Amino acid sequence: MKGFIFDLDGTIYLGERKIPGAVEAVRALQERGDRVVFLSNKPIAARRTYVEKLNRIGIPARERDVIHSSLVTACLLKERLQPDEQVLVIGERPIREELRRHGVKLTYCPERARYVLLSWDRDLTYEKLNRAYQAWRHGAELIASNPDRTCPVDGGELPDTAALIGAMEALTGEPIHLVAGKPSPFMAQAALRALDLPARDCWMVGDRLETDIRMAVNVGMRSALVLTGISTRAMAEKSPYRPDCILDSVAQVVDL
């Protein structure tokens, strides 16, 4: 038995367009008895939304089969916060809802924040940026949901959470070390717990060298880079994070 951890955007689909052969490949793995989970850094949708989308394109999935950066962030903060401590969030409704489901208390007041959570926010304003900065000035620790510079979509890419990370690092003069999403060990361990398999028996399949492949290398998983998203074959040849194999698309994963 093998475990397969699939990235979503750029690997299984691009926007609303599924990658040719992705559905058939994932179903083939499921039918032969391999364990499958889906791992996404994208924090602007709820897990149920991913499940609905996977089911809609023909891939059987349950909520427990989907792990995303919002979930891992919520678990991480829940472990670190004291009962009366609060988090100031720069991000969208889905990650706020995930935090609340895990009992994380939120605040809009910079003076009350123990942590400032930076996440993808398509309504980012100067006011929000200033609120995060003022919270840091009052002693709040900065944490990010994911480190992605961009998110692949059908026809191109969109700015992701790294845009906000870069702004805050420029403001504070300090690097943000605590990042919940891939390639963090928090994300890797969440996937391995869901599969209930050792890392050596699992494949990470994704389109990004700096997140998907780096995470696999760091924890001892095998890795397959697909060329349907961000990273290219030329980039892989120069990267310190080398995949075990490079596939034209996820359709070829059944041969691993």
Coordinates of C-alpha atoms in Angstrom, one line a residue:
M1 CA 0.0 0.0 0.0
K2 CA 1.2 3.5 -0.9
G3 CA 0.1 6.9 0.2
F4 CA -0.5 9.7 -2.3
I5 CA -0.6 13.4 -1.2
F6 CA -2.0 15.6 -4.0
D7 CA -1.7 19.3 -4.3
L8 CA -4.8 20.8 -5.9
D9 CA -4.3 24.1 -7.8
G10 CA -1.9 23.4 -10.7
T11 CA -1.9 19.6 -10.1
I12 CA -5.5 18.4 -10.1
Y13 CA -7.1 21.5 -11.7
L14 CA -6.5 25.0 -12.8
G15 CA -9.4 27.2 -11.6
E16 CA -12.5 25.4 -12.9
R17 CA -10.6 23.4 -15.5
K18 CA -9.5 19.9 -14.4
I19 CA -6.2 18.7 -15.6
P20 CA -6.7 16.0 -18.3
G21 CA -6.4 12.6 -16.9
A22 CA -6.4 13.7 -13.2
V23 CA -9.8 12.2 -12.3
E24 CA -9.0 8.9 -13.9
A25 CA -5.6 8.7 -12.2
V26 CA -6.8 9.5 -8.7
R27 CA -9.7 7.1 -9.0
A28 CA -7.4 4.4 -10.2
L29 CA -5.2 4.8 -7.1
Q30 CA -8.2 4.7 -4.9
E31 CA -9.6 1.6 -6.5
R32 CA -6.4 -0.3 -6.2
G33 CA -6.3 0.3 -2.5
D34 CA -3.8 3.2 -2.2
R35 CA -4.5 5.9 0.4
V36 CA -5.1 9.4 -1.0
V37 CA -5.3 12.8 0.6
F38 CA -5.4 16.3 -0.9
L39 CA -3.1 19.1 0.5
S40 CA -3.6 22.7 -0.4
N41 CA -1.9 25.9 0.8
K42 CA -4.9 28.0 -0.5
P43 CA -6.6 29.6 2.5
I44 CA -9.5 31.4 0.8
A45 CA -11.9 28.4 0.7
A46 CA -13.3 26.1 3.3
R47 CA -12.5 22.4 3.3
R48 CA -16.1 21.6 2.4
T49 CA -15.7 23.8 -0.7
Y50 CA -12.7 21.7 -1.9
V51 CA -14.7 18.5 -1.2
E52 CA -17.6 19.7 -3.3
K53 CA -15.3 20.7 -6.1
L54 CA -13.5 17.4 -6.1
N55 CA -16.8 15.5 -6.1
R56 CA -18.2 17.7 -8.8
I57 CA -15.3 16.9 -11.2
G58 CA -15.6 13.2 -10.4
I59 CA -13.1 12.5 -7.6
P60 CA -14.6 10.9 -4.5
A61 CA -13.5 12.8 -1.4
R62 CA -14.7 13.5 2.1
E63 CA -13.8 16.4 4.3
R64 CA -11.3 14.3 6.3
D65 CA -9.4 13.7 3.0
V66 CA -8.7 17.4 2.5
I67 CA -6.0 19.3 4.5
H68 CA -5.4 22.9 3.9
S69 CA -3.3 25.7 5.4
S70 CA -6.2 27.2 7.3
L71 CA -6.8 23.9 9.2
V72 CA -3.2 23.5 10.0
T73 CA -2.9 27.1 11.1
A74 CA -5.9 26.8 13.4
C75 CA -4.5 23.7 15.0
L76 CA -1.1 25.3 15.5
L77 CA -2.6 28.4 17.1
K78 CA -4.9 26.4 19.3
E79 CA -1.8 24.6 20.7
R80 CA 0.1 27.8 21.3
L81 CA -2.5 30.2 22.7
Q82 CA -3.3 30.6 26.3
P83 CA -7.1 30.7 27.1
D84 CA -7.3 34.5 27.2
E85 CA -5.1 35.3 24.2
Q86 CA -6.4 36.5 20.9
V87 CA -5.4 36.6 17.2
L88 CA -5.6 39.5 14.8
V89 CA -6.2 38.1 11.3
I90 CA -5.4 39.7 7.9
G91 CA -7.3 37.2 5.7
E92 CA -10.7 36.2 4.4
R93 CA -13.8 34.7 5.9
P94 CA -12.9 31.0 5.4
I95 CA -9.7 31.1 7.5
R96 CA -11.5 33.1 10.2
E97 CA -14.3 30.5 10.3
E98 CA -11.7 27.7 10.6
L99 CA -10.0 29.5 13.5
R100 CA -13.3 30.0 15.3
R101 CA -14.2 26.3 14.9
H102 CA -11.0 25.4 16.7
G103 CA -11.8 27.8 19.6
V104 CA -9.3 30.5 18.6
K105 CA -10.4 33.9 19.8
L106 CA -10.1 36.8 17.2
T107 CA -9.7 40.5 17.7
Y108 CA -9.6 43.6 15.6
C109 CA -7.7 45.5 18.3
P110 CA -3.9 45.7 17.8
E111 CA -3.3 46.1 21.5
R112 CA -5.0 42.9 22.4
A113 CA -3.4 40.6 19.8
R114 CA -1.0 37.8 20.9
Y115 CA -0.5 36.8 17.3
V116 CA -1.0 38.5 13.9
L117 CA -2.0 35.9 11.3
L118 CA -1.1 36.9 7.7
S119 CA -3.1 35.2 5.0
W120 CA -4.3 35.7 1.5
D121 CA -6.6 38.7 1.5
R122 CA -8.0 39.9 -1.8
D123 CA -9.5 42.9 0.0
L124 CA -6.2 44.0 1.5
T125 CA -6.1 47.7 2.5
Y126 CA -3.7 50.1 4.0
E127 CA -5.9 50.1 7.2
K128 CA -5.5 46.3 7.5
L129 CA -1.7 46.6 6.9
N130 CA -1.4 49.3 9.5
R131 CA -3.4 47.3 12.1
A132 CA -1.1 44.3 11.7
Y133 CA 1.9 46.6 12.0
Q134 CA 0.6 48.3 15.2
A135 CA -0.1 44.9 16.7
W136 CA 3.5 43.9 16.0
R137 CA 4.7 47.1 17.7
H138 CA 2.7 46.2 20.7
G139 CA 4.4 42.8 20.9
A140 CA 2.3 40.5 18.8
E141 CA 4.1 37.6 17.1
L142 CA 3.7 37.3 13.3
I143 CA 2.6 34.0 11.8
A144 CA 1.6 33.2 8.2
S145 CA -0.9 30.7 6.8
N146 CA 1.3 29.8 3.7
P147 CA 4.4 31.2 1.9
D148 CA 3.1 31.0 -1.7
R149 CA 4.1 34.0 -3.9
T150 CA 1.3 33.2 -6.4
C151 CA -1.6 30.9 -7.0
P152 CA -1.9 29.2 -10.4
V153 CA -5.2 29.7 -12.2
D154 CA -6.4 29.0 -15.6
G155 CA -4.6 31.5 -17.8
G156 CA -2.0 32.7 -15.3
E157 CA -1.2 33.4 -11.7
L158 CA -2.6 35.6 -8.8
P159 CA -0.7 37.2 -6.0
D160 CA -0.8 35.1 -2.8
T161 CA 0.1 35.4 0.9
A162 CA 3.8 36.1 0.2
A163 CA 2.8 39.6 -0.9
L164 CA 1.6 40.4 2.6
I165 CA 4.6 38.5 4.2
G166 CA 7.0 40.7 2.1
A167 CA 5.2 43.9 3.1
M168 CA 5.4 43.0 6.9
E169 CA 9.0 41.9 6.7
A170 CA 9.9 45.2 5.0
L171 CA 8.0 47.1 7.7
T172 CA 9.4 45.3 10.7
G173 CA 12.9 44.4 9.4
E174 CA 12.4 40.9 10.7
P175 CA 11.8 37.6 8.9
I176 CA 8.6 35.7 9.6
H177 CA 9.7 32.2 10.7
L178 CA 6.4 30.7 11.7
V179 CA 4.5 29.6 8.6
A180 CA 1.9 26.8 8.8
G181 CA 1.5 25.7 5.2
K182 CA 3.7 23.7 2.9
P183 CA 6.7 23.1 3.2
S184 CA 6.3 23.3 6.9
P185 CA 6.6 20.1 9.1
F186 CA 3.2 21.0 10.5
M187 CA 1.6 20.4 7.1
A188 CA 3.6 17.3 6.4
Q189 CA 2.7 15.7 9.7
A190 CA -1.0 16.5 9.2
A191 CA -0.9 14.6 5.9
L192 CA 1.0 11.7 7.3
R193 CA -1.4 11.4 10.2
A194 CA -4.3 11.3 7.8
L195 CA -2.7 8.6 5.7
D196 CA -1.5 6.6 8.7
L197 CA 1.6 5.6 6.8
P198 CA 5.3 6.3 7.3
A199 CA 6.8 9.0 5.1
R200 CA 8.9 6.5 3.1
D201 CA 5.7 4.9 1.8
C202 CA 4.2 8.2 0.6
W203 CA 4.4 10.2 -2.6
M204 CA 3.9 14.0 -2.6
V205 CA 2.6 15.0 -6.0
G206 CA 2.6 18.8 -6.8
D207 CA 3.6 21.6 -9.1
R208 CA 5.8 23.7 -6.9
L209 CA 9.4 23.0 -6.0
E210 CA 9.6 25.4 -3.1
T211 CA 6.6 24.1 -1.3
D212 CA 5.4 20.6 -2.5
I213 CA 8.8 19.1 -3.4
R214 CA 10.7 20.8 -0.6
M215 CA 8.3 19.5 2.0
A216 CA 8.7 15.9 0.7
V217 CA 12.5 16.1 0.7
N218 CA 12.5 17.5 4.2
V219 CA 10.5 14.7 5.8
G220 CA 11.6 11.8 3.7
M221 CA 8.7 11.3 1.3
R222 CA 9.1 10.5 -2.3
S223 CA 8.1 13.3 -4.7
A224 CA 6.8 13.8 -8.2
L225 CA 6.8 17.2 -9.8
V226 CA 4.0 17.8 -12.4
L227 CA 4.5 20.4 -15.1
T228 CA 1.0 21.7 -15.2
G229 CA 1.4 24.5 -12.7
I230 CA 4.2 26.8 -11.6
S231 CA 7.6 25.0 -11.7
T232 CA 9.3 23.9 -14.9
R233 CA 11.7 21.2 -15.8
A234 CA 14.5 23.8 -16.1
M235 CA 13.7 25.1 -12.7
A236 CA 13.9 21.6 -11.3
E237 CA 17.4 21.1 -12.7
K238 CA 18.6 24.1 -10.8
S239 CA 16.7 23.6 -7.6
P240 CA 18.2 22.3 -4.3
Y241 CA 14.9 20.4 -3.9
R242 CA 15.0 17.6 -6.5
P243 CA 11.9 15.5 -7.1
D244 CA 12.3 11.8 -7.5
C245 CA 10.5 12.1 -10.9
I246 CA 9.1 14.7 -13.2
L247 CA 5.7 14.1 -14.8
D248 CA 4.1 15.9 -17.7
S249 CA 0.9 15.7 -15.7
V250 CA -0.8 13.9 -12.8
A251 CA -2.3 11.5 -15.3
Q252 CA 1.0 9.6 -15.2
V253 CA 1.0 9.1 -11.4
V254 CA -0.5 5.6 -11.7
D255 CA 2.8 4.3 -13.0
L256 CA 4.7 5.3 -9.8

